[in-house]
Amino acid sequence: MARDIPVIVLTGGPCGGKTTALQRIPEKLSEYGVSCLVVPETPTELFSAGVTIGGNGLSAKQFQKQIFLAQIEKEDRFRKIIKHMHGGKLVLFCDRGTMDGRAYMDPAEFNAMAETLGYSVPQLWDRYASVNHLVTAAIGAEKFYTLDTNKCRVEDTLEKAALADMKTRAAWVGHPHVRLIDNSTDFEGKLKRLLASICRVVGIPVPLEIERKFLVHNPVLDQLLVRSDIHIAEIDIEQIYLTADGKFGRRVRKRGQNGRDVYYLTKKYDVEPSVRIELERGITPLQYYYFVRDECDVSRETIRKKRYCFLWNSQYFELDVFLEPARLCGLTLLEIELTDKNDRIDIPGFMGTVTDVTEDPAFTNRALAKRR
């Protein structure tokens, strides 16, 4: 799906500040010449309309199915509307997205429901440029937790709110661009961090990717996969480098699960070692084929790897285990995208010995793909 008009999800736990953010962030963006539309939250609309669960109402499964269908319909309609708007930059916000429903169902059951309705999980991820999760006040700002901001809220204890937050985070694991906005500052600081995250996606002043990368020295995959306290999404990635476009390096990437793939064209160049300008758009499988056939950089090999996305202490990590080319097989890199290059990073202890290779050009995927 083309990213000309970014579609950004705001989600999070109960009383995380989402309602206030969806009022104030568009107002702030308007000062930068950005026009915004907001797709309203579907569950609240249905509850407010009198829809109930249980008794004479819908079953929980039927309710989630109707939320899913209504969410798709609204998002598609708002996408059409915003394309007719004029002016400067445009952004479409979603007050929660399709994957939020996975927090209220068995994940496998949600995936099966989506498939039955014609959508794979990678296709659902592909609907959104980024996902911003506002952590509930019940985690880190307990004295501010309240039911007053949403009359439909049912989490009446801190424990229930924290559990709902964790389930919602887990629902989005696997999306390529997830940001957790925690309560490490006051609420104004929280909104500033959210705004900074959104501005990087929108391209104010330019679309930046800030990341840190670590070489993992010892095999850790088995230790990660056996942990019952960590939700993990396993992604298959194939990326092929194209001839350069001026100062931009280019690649095409196939990203998917269980044989259901989505395709991207990415252009990027380094501003400094940990910061780069990145432009990405979705492409079709046929376009992917033509790019590979006609514009492939023959001096570089195809990279294939498994990516394991997971959350740890309110941080979103990606562990890449390389499969091809054969000379890279077993190479393991841990990456994390940041809102600010000075953000604190808490690397899981079970990763063992790691080396920060963020500033080592030999560990860029482009350099690793260079034929030897």
Short mmCIF file of C-alpha atoms in Angstrom, two decimals:
data_model
loop_
_atom_site.label_atom_id
_atom_site.label_comp_id
_atom_site.label_asym_id
_atom_site.label_seq_id
_atom_site.Cartn_x
_atom_site.Cartn_y
_atom_site.Cartn_z
CA MET A 1 0.00 0.00 0.00
CA ALA A 2 1.45 3.38 -0.99
CA ARG A 3 2.65 5.55 1.86
CA ASP A 4 2.02 8.93 0.17
CA ILE A 5 -0.48 9.75 2.93
CA PRO A 6 0.76 8.11 6.13
CA VAL A 7 -1.82 6.22 8.16
CA ILE A 8 -0.80 6.26 11.82
CA VAL A 9 -2.37 4.24 14.61
CA LEU A 10 -2.73 5.63 18.12
CA THR A 11 -3.46 2.83 20.52
CA GLY A 12 -2.61 1.98 24.09
CA GLY A 13 -3.85 0.95 27.47
CA PRO A 14 -6.79 2.43 29.40
CA CYS A 15 -6.22 6.02 30.49
CA GLY A 16 -3.01 6.28 28.49
CA GLY A 17 -3.82 9.72 27.11
CA LYS A 18 -5.01 8.66 23.67
CA THR A 19 -8.18 10.78 23.70
CA THR A 20 -6.26 13.92 24.66
CA ALA A 21 -3.50 13.13 22.17
CA LEU A 22 -5.99 12.81 19.31
CA GLN A 23 -7.26 16.29 20.14
CA ARG A 24 -3.92 18.01 20.61
CA ILE A 25 -1.57 16.31 18.15
CA PRO A 26 -3.61 17.25 15.02
CA GLU A 27 -3.86 20.80 16.37
CA LYS A 28 -0.08 20.95 16.78
CA LEU A 29 0.53 19.42 13.34
CA SER A 30 -1.70 22.08 11.78
CA GLU A 31 0.88 24.64 12.93
CA TYR A 32 3.39 22.79 10.73
CA GLY A 33 1.06 22.90 7.73
CA VAL A 34 -0.20 19.32 8.15
CA SER A 35 -3.91 18.52 7.74
CA CYS A 36 -5.25 15.53 9.66
CA LEU A 37 -8.29 13.30 9.74
CA VAL A 38 -9.06 10.90 12.59
CA VAL A 39 -10.87 7.57 12.17
CA PRO A 40 -12.96 7.30 15.37
CA GLU A 41 -12.58 4.38 17.77
CA THR A 42 -14.96 1.63 16.67
CA PRO A 43 -15.72 -0.19 19.97
CA THR A 44 -16.73 3.04 21.70
CA GLU A 45 -19.03 3.91 18.77
CA LEU A 46 -20.73 0.51 18.96
CA PHE A 47 -21.14 0.59 22.73
CA SER A 48 -22.48 4.15 22.57
CA ALA A 49 -24.99 3.02 19.93
CA GLY A 50 -26.38 0.43 22.34
CA VAL A 51 -24.56 -2.69 21.16
CA THR A 52 -24.02 -5.13 24.04
CA ILE A 53 -22.10 -8.35 24.57
CA GLY A 54 -23.76 -11.42 26.09
CA GLY A 55 -27.37 -11.91 27.10
CA ASN A 56 -29.54 -10.65 24.27
CA GLY A 57 -26.55 -8.99 22.62
CA LEU A 58 -23.71 -10.27 20.48
CA SER A 59 -21.33 -13.03 21.43
CA ALA A 60 -17.80 -11.85 22.16
CA LYS A 61 -16.54 -13.40 18.90
CA GLN A 62 -19.30 -11.83 16.83
CA PHE A 63 -18.63 -8.47 18.47
CA GLN A 64 -14.94 -8.62 17.51
CA LYS A 65 -15.86 -9.62 13.96
CA GLN A 66 -18.18 -6.62 13.64
CA ILE A 67 -15.52 -4.31 15.07
CA PHE A 68 -13.03 -5.65 12.52
CA LEU A 69 -15.38 -5.18 9.58
CA ALA A 70 -16.47 -1.71 10.71
CA GLN A 71 -12.85 -0.67 11.24
CA ILE A 72 -11.87 -1.78 7.74
CA GLU A 73 -14.87 0.01 6.22
CA LYS A 74 -14.19 3.26 8.08
CA GLU A 75 -10.47 3.26 7.33
CA ASP A 76 -11.10 2.64 3.64
CA ARG A 77 -13.69 5.40 3.51
CA PHE A 78 -11.42 7.90 5.28
CA ARG A 79 -8.57 6.98 2.95
CA LYS A 80 -10.76 7.93 0.00
CA ILE A 81 -11.85 11.16 1.67
CA ILE A 82 -8.36 12.35 2.56
CA LYS A 83 -7.13 11.76 -0.99
CA HIS A 84 -9.53 14.49 -2.12
CA MET A 85 -8.13 17.04 0.34
CA HIS A 86 -5.76 19.73 -0.87
CA GLY A 87 -2.91 21.70 0.62
CA GLY A 88 0.32 20.56 2.24
CA LYS A 89 1.08 17.32 4.02
CA LEU A 90 -1.81 15.04 4.96
CA VAL A 91 -2.03 12.45 7.75
CA LEU A 92 -4.74 9.95 8.62
CA PHE A 93 -4.87 8.91 12.28
CA CYS A 94 -6.68 5.80 13.45
CA ASP A 95 -8.05 5.73 16.99
CA ARG A 96 -6.96 2.10 17.33
CA GLY A 97 -6.51 -0.18 14.34
CA THR A 98 -7.54 -3.58 13.07
CA MET A 99 -4.93 -5.48 15.09
CA ASP A 100 -6.26 -4.15 18.40
CA GLY A 101 -8.93 -6.83 18.26
CA ARG A 102 -6.27 -9.48 18.76
CA ALA A 103 -5.95 -8.29 22.36
CA TYR A 104 -9.48 -9.59 23.05
CA MET A 105 -9.27 -12.95 21.27
CA ASP A 106 -6.95 -15.89 21.14
CA PRO A 107 -4.30 -14.65 18.64
CA ALA A 108 -4.61 -17.75 16.45
CA GLU A 109 -8.40 -17.35 16.42
CA PHE A 110 -8.07 -13.69 15.44
CA ASN A 111 -5.66 -14.60 12.64
CA ALA A 112 -8.09 -17.24 11.36
CA MET A 113 -11.00 -14.78 11.49
CA ALA A 114 -9.00 -12.21 9.51
CA GLU A 115 -8.03 -14.84 6.92
CA THR A 116 -11.67 -15.88 6.56
CA LEU A 117 -12.54 -12.24 5.88
CA GLY A 118 -9.79 -11.96 3.27
CA TYR A 119 -6.88 -10.44 5.22
CA SER A 120 -3.55 -11.90 6.28
CA VAL A 121 -1.75 -10.45 9.29
CA PRO A 122 1.05 -8.99 7.11
CA GLN A 123 -1.64 -7.25 5.03
CA LEU A 124 -3.13 -5.77 8.19
CA TRP A 125 0.27 -4.52 9.34
CA ASP A 126 0.77 -3.00 5.90
CA ARG A 127 -2.27 -0.77 6.33
CA TYR A 128 -0.37 1.48 8.75
CA ALA A 129 2.87 3.44 8.49
CA SER A 130 3.45 3.34 12.25
CA VAL A 131 1.82 2.32 15.52
CA ASN A 132 2.13 4.46 18.65
CA HIS A 133 1.16 2.77 21.92
CA LEU A 134 0.42 5.12 24.82
CA VAL A 135 1.09 3.19 28.02
CA THR A 136 -1.73 3.20 30.58
CA ALA A 137 -1.38 5.48 33.58
CA ALA A 138 -1.78 2.31 35.63
CA ILE A 139 1.87 1.56 34.79
CA GLY A 140 4.13 4.31 36.06
CA ALA A 141 1.55 7.06 36.72
CA GLU A 142 -0.89 5.22 38.97
CA LYS A 143 -2.25 8.24 40.81
CA PHE A 144 -3.58 9.63 37.53
CA TYR A 145 -5.56 6.54 36.54
CA THR A 146 -9.26 7.32 36.16
CA LEU A 147 -12.41 6.00 34.50
CA ASP A 148 -13.72 9.49 33.81
CA THR A 149 -12.23 9.96 30.33
CA ASN A 150 -14.18 7.09 28.73
CA LYS A 151 -17.61 6.07 30.00
CA CYS A 152 -17.27 2.72 28.19
CA ARG A 153 -14.08 1.76 30.03
CA VAL A 154 -14.44 -1.45 32.06
CA GLU A 155 -10.96 -1.74 33.60
CA ASP A 156 -11.85 -0.58 37.11
CA THR A 157 -8.58 -1.58 38.81
CA LEU A 158 -4.92 -0.86 38.12
CA GLU A 159 -4.29 -4.56 37.63
CA LYS A 160 -7.00 -4.90 34.97
CA ALA A 161 -5.75 -1.78 33.20
CA ALA A 162 -2.15 -3.02 33.19
CA LEU A 163 -3.24 -6.41 31.83
CA ALA A 164 -5.26 -4.74 29.05
CA ASP A 165 -2.22 -2.62 28.18
CA MET A 166 0.05 -5.65 27.92
CA LYS A 167 -2.41 -7.53 25.71
CA THR A 168 -2.74 -4.54 23.39
CA ARG A 169 1.03 -4.22 23.08
CA ALA A 170 1.32 -7.90 22.25
CA ALA A 171 -1.39 -7.59 19.58
CA TRP A 172 0.85 -5.34 17.48
CA VAL A 173 4.13 -7.25 17.82
CA GLY A 174 5.38 -7.92 14.30
CA HIS A 175 4.50 -4.53 12.81
CA PRO A 176 7.72 -2.97 11.48
CA HIS A 177 7.30 0.39 13.24
CA VAL A 178 5.93 0.23 16.80
CA ARG A 179 6.63 2.97 19.36
CA LEU A 180 5.83 2.64 23.06
CA ILE A 181 5.27 6.00 24.72
CA ASP A 182 5.63 5.34 28.44
CA ASN A 183 5.10 7.41 31.60
CA SER A 184 8.76 8.18 32.29
CA THR A 185 7.97 11.91 32.11
CA ASP A 186 4.97 14.02 33.03
CA PHE A 187 2.02 14.00 30.64
CA GLU A 188 3.20 17.03 28.66
CA GLY A 189 6.51 15.26 28.15
CA LYS A 190 4.63 12.15 27.04
CA LEU A 191 2.79 14.15 24.39
CA LYS A 192 6.04 15.74 23.21
CA ARG A 193 7.60 12.29 22.75
CA LEU A 194 4.52 11.15 20.84
CA LEU A 195 4.65 14.25 18.64
CA ALA A 196 8.35 13.63 17.92
CA SER A 197 7.61 10.04 16.91
CA ILE A 198 4.80 11.14 14.58
CA CYS A 199 6.85 13.97 13.06
CA ARG A 200 9.55 11.50 12.06
CA VAL A 201 6.98 9.44 10.16
CA VAL A 202 5.26 12.44 8.59
CA GLY A 203 8.57 13.96 7.50
CA ILE A 204 8.92 17.04 9.72
CA PRO A 205 11.47 18.23 8.88
CA VAL A 206 12.31 14.98 7.04
CA PRO A 207 11.34 11.33 7.60
CA LEU A 208 14.08 9.99 9.87
CA GLU A 209 14.91 6.50 11.08
CA ILE A 210 16.93 6.43 14.31
CA GLU A 211 18.16 3.04 15.37
CA ARG A 212 20.78 1.23 17.42
CA LYS A 213 22.25 -2.07 16.31
CA PHE A 214 24.05 -4.72 18.35
CA LEU A 215 26.02 -7.79 17.33
CA VAL A 216 24.90 -10.77 19.42
CA HIS A 217 27.91 -13.01 19.99
CA ASN A 218 26.28 -16.20 21.26
CA PRO A 219 23.25 -18.16 19.98
CA VAL A 220 20.23 -16.82 21.87
CA LEU A 221 17.26 -17.81 19.74
CA ASP A 222 16.41 -20.92 21.74
CA GLN A 223 16.47 -18.89 24.95
CA LEU A 224 14.12 -16.32 23.44
CA LEU A 225 11.65 -18.79 21.98
CA VAL A 226 11.14 -20.75 25.20
CA ARG A 227 10.21 -17.69 27.26
CA SER A 228 6.51 -17.76 28.05
CA ASP A 229 6.57 -14.15 29.29
CA ILE A 230 7.50 -12.69 25.89
CA HIS A 231 5.19 -12.52 22.88
CA ILE A 232 7.21 -13.06 19.70
CA ALA A 233 6.33 -12.54 16.04
CA GLU A 234 8.47 -14.44 13.54
CA ILE A 235 8.87 -12.68 10.18
CA ASP A 236 10.45 -13.93 6.94
CA ILE A 237 12.45 -11.26 5.13
CA GLU A 238 14.05 -11.23 1.69
CA GLN A 239 15.80 -8.05 0.59
CA ILE A 240 17.52 -7.26 -2.66
CA TYR A 241 19.60 -4.16 -3.31
CA LEU A 242 19.08 -2.00 -6.37
CA THR A 243 21.36 0.42 -8.17
CA ALA A 244 21.68 3.72 -6.33
CA ASP A 245 19.48 6.74 -7.03
CA GLY A 246 21.83 9.67 -6.51
CA LYS A 247 22.70 9.84 -2.81
CA PHE A 248 19.99 7.33 -1.92
CA GLY A 249 20.69 3.62 -1.57
CA ARG A 250 17.70 1.54 -2.66
CA ARG A 251 16.36 -1.89 -1.89
CA VAL A 252 13.21 -3.94 -2.33
CA ARG A 253 11.99 -6.13 0.50
CA LYS A 254 9.56 -9.02 0.79
CA ARG A 255 8.22 -9.35 4.32
CA GLY A 256 5.71 -11.90 5.52
CA GLN A 257 4.47 -14.77 7.64
CA ASN A 258 3.36 -18.25 6.64
CA GLY A 259 3.79 -17.50 2.95
CA ARG A 260 1.62 -14.35 3.05
CA ASP A 261 3.89 -11.51 1.96
CA VAL A 262 3.88 -7.76 1.42
CA TYR A 263 6.43 -5.84 -0.64
CA TYR A 264 8.26 -2.53 -0.19
CA LEU A 265 10.62 -0.21 -2.01
CA THR A 266 12.89 1.68 0.38
CA LYS A 267 15.28 4.57 -0.28
CA LYS A 268 17.62 5.79 2.44
CA TYR A 269 20.85 7.60 3.11
CA ASP A 270 22.80 8.21 6.29
CA VAL A 271 22.68 11.59 7.99
CA GLU A 272 24.99 10.29 10.73
CA PRO A 273 25.83 6.74 11.88
CA SER A 274 22.62 6.09 13.84
CA VAL A 275 20.31 8.43 11.92
CA ARG A 276 19.14 8.16 8.33
CA ILE A 277 16.53 9.61 6.04
CA GLU A 278 14.19 6.82 4.96
CA LEU A 279 11.49 6.85 2.30
CA GLU A 280 9.38 3.72 1.97
CA ARG A 281 6.36 2.75 -0.08
CA GLY A 282 4.45 -0.42 -0.71
CA ILE A 283 4.71 -2.07 -4.11
CA THR A 284 2.97 -4.97 -5.82
CA PRO A 285 4.52 -8.43 -6.29
CA LEU A 286 4.80 -7.67 -10.01
CA GLN A 287 6.63 -4.39 -9.34
CA TYR A 288 8.95 -6.29 -7.01
CA TYR A 289 9.73 -8.72 -9.83
CA TYR A 290 10.46 -5.91 -12.30
CA PHE A 291 12.71 -4.04 -9.85
CA VAL A 292 14.72 -7.22 -9.25
CA ARG A 293 14.90 -8.04 -12.96
CA ASP A 294 15.74 -4.58 -14.26
CA GLU A 295 17.50 -2.64 -11.48
CA CYS A 296 19.26 -5.19 -9.29
CA ASP A 297 22.73 -4.24 -8.03
CA VAL A 298 24.63 -7.32 -9.22
CA SER A 299 27.55 -6.53 -6.90
CA ARG A 300 25.37 -7.49 -3.92
CA GLU A 301 23.80 -10.78 -2.92
CA THR A 302 20.23 -11.38 -1.81
CA ILE A 303 19.77 -11.34 1.95
CA ARG A 304 17.32 -13.70 3.59
CA LYS A 305 16.76 -13.67 7.32
CA LYS A 306 14.33 -14.47 10.09
CA ARG A 307 13.22 -11.51 12.16
CA TYR A 308 11.90 -12.03 15.67
CA CYS A 309 9.97 -9.02 16.99
CA PHE A 310 9.36 -8.78 20.72
CA LEU A 311 8.71 -6.37 23.58
CA TRP A 312 11.01 -6.04 26.57
CA ASN A 313 10.61 -3.46 29.35
CA SER A 314 8.48 -1.17 27.16
CA GLN A 315 10.95 -1.41 24.27
CA TYR A 316 10.34 -2.93 20.84
CA PHE A 317 13.24 -5.07 19.65
CA GLU A 318 13.93 -6.88 16.39
CA LEU A 319 16.32 -9.84 16.43
CA ASP A 320 17.59 -10.71 12.95
CA VAL A 321 19.06 -14.17 12.33
CA PHE A 322 20.63 -14.34 8.87
CA LEU A 323 20.06 -17.38 6.65
CA GLU A 324 21.53 -16.34 3.27
CA PRO A 325 23.97 -15.83 1.75
CA ALA A 326 25.65 -18.88 3.27
CA ARG A 327 28.64 -16.88 4.52
CA LEU A 328 26.29 -14.90 6.80
CA CYS A 329 24.30 -17.88 8.06
CA GLY A 330 23.89 -17.60 11.83
CA LEU A 331 24.88 -13.94 12.06
CA THR A 332 22.60 -12.39 14.68
CA LEU A 333 21.89 -8.67 15.05
CA LEU A 334 19.62 -6.99 17.59
CA GLU A 335 18.03 -3.69 16.53
CA ILE A 336 15.82 -1.12 18.18
CA GLU A 337 14.29 2.01 16.62
CA LEU A 338 14.30 5.10 18.81
CA THR A 339 12.34 8.32 19.00
CA ASP A 340 15.49 10.18 20.03
CA LYS A 341 19.08 9.02 19.58
CA ASN A 342 19.71 9.63 23.29
CA ASP A 343 16.90 7.32 24.45
CA ARG A 344 17.89 4.83 27.15
CA ILE A 345 18.17 1.20 26.00
CA ASP A 346 17.71 -1.79 28.30
CA ILE A 347 19.03 -4.86 26.48
CA PRO A 348 17.61 -8.17 27.75
CA GLY A 349 20.11 -9.99 29.93
CA PHE A 350 19.53 -13.29 28.14
CA MET A 351 21.14 -11.78 25.03
CA GLY A 352 24.49 -12.33 26.71
CA THR A 353 27.49 -10.50 25.30
CA VAL A 354 26.64 -7.91 22.65
CA THR A 355 28.67 -5.27 20.85
CA ASP A 356 27.24 -1.95 19.70
CA VAL A 357 27.89 -1.87 15.94
CA THR A 358 25.60 1.08 15.17
CA GLU A 359 28.50 3.16 13.90
CA ASP A 360 30.33 0.33 12.15
CA PRO A 361 29.54 0.57 8.42
CA ALA A 362 30.53 -3.07 7.93
CA PHE A 363 27.33 -4.13 9.72
CA THR A 364 24.83 -2.32 7.53
CA ASN A 365 22.75 -4.81 5.57
CA ARG A 366 23.91 -3.15 2.37
CA ALA A 367 27.56 -3.76 3.28
CA LEU A 368 26.84 -7.31 4.41
CA ALA A 369 25.24 -8.02 1.03
CA LYS A 370 28.41 -7.01 -0.87
CA ARG A 371 29.79 -9.95 -2.84
CA ARG A 372 33.11 -11.23 -1.53
#
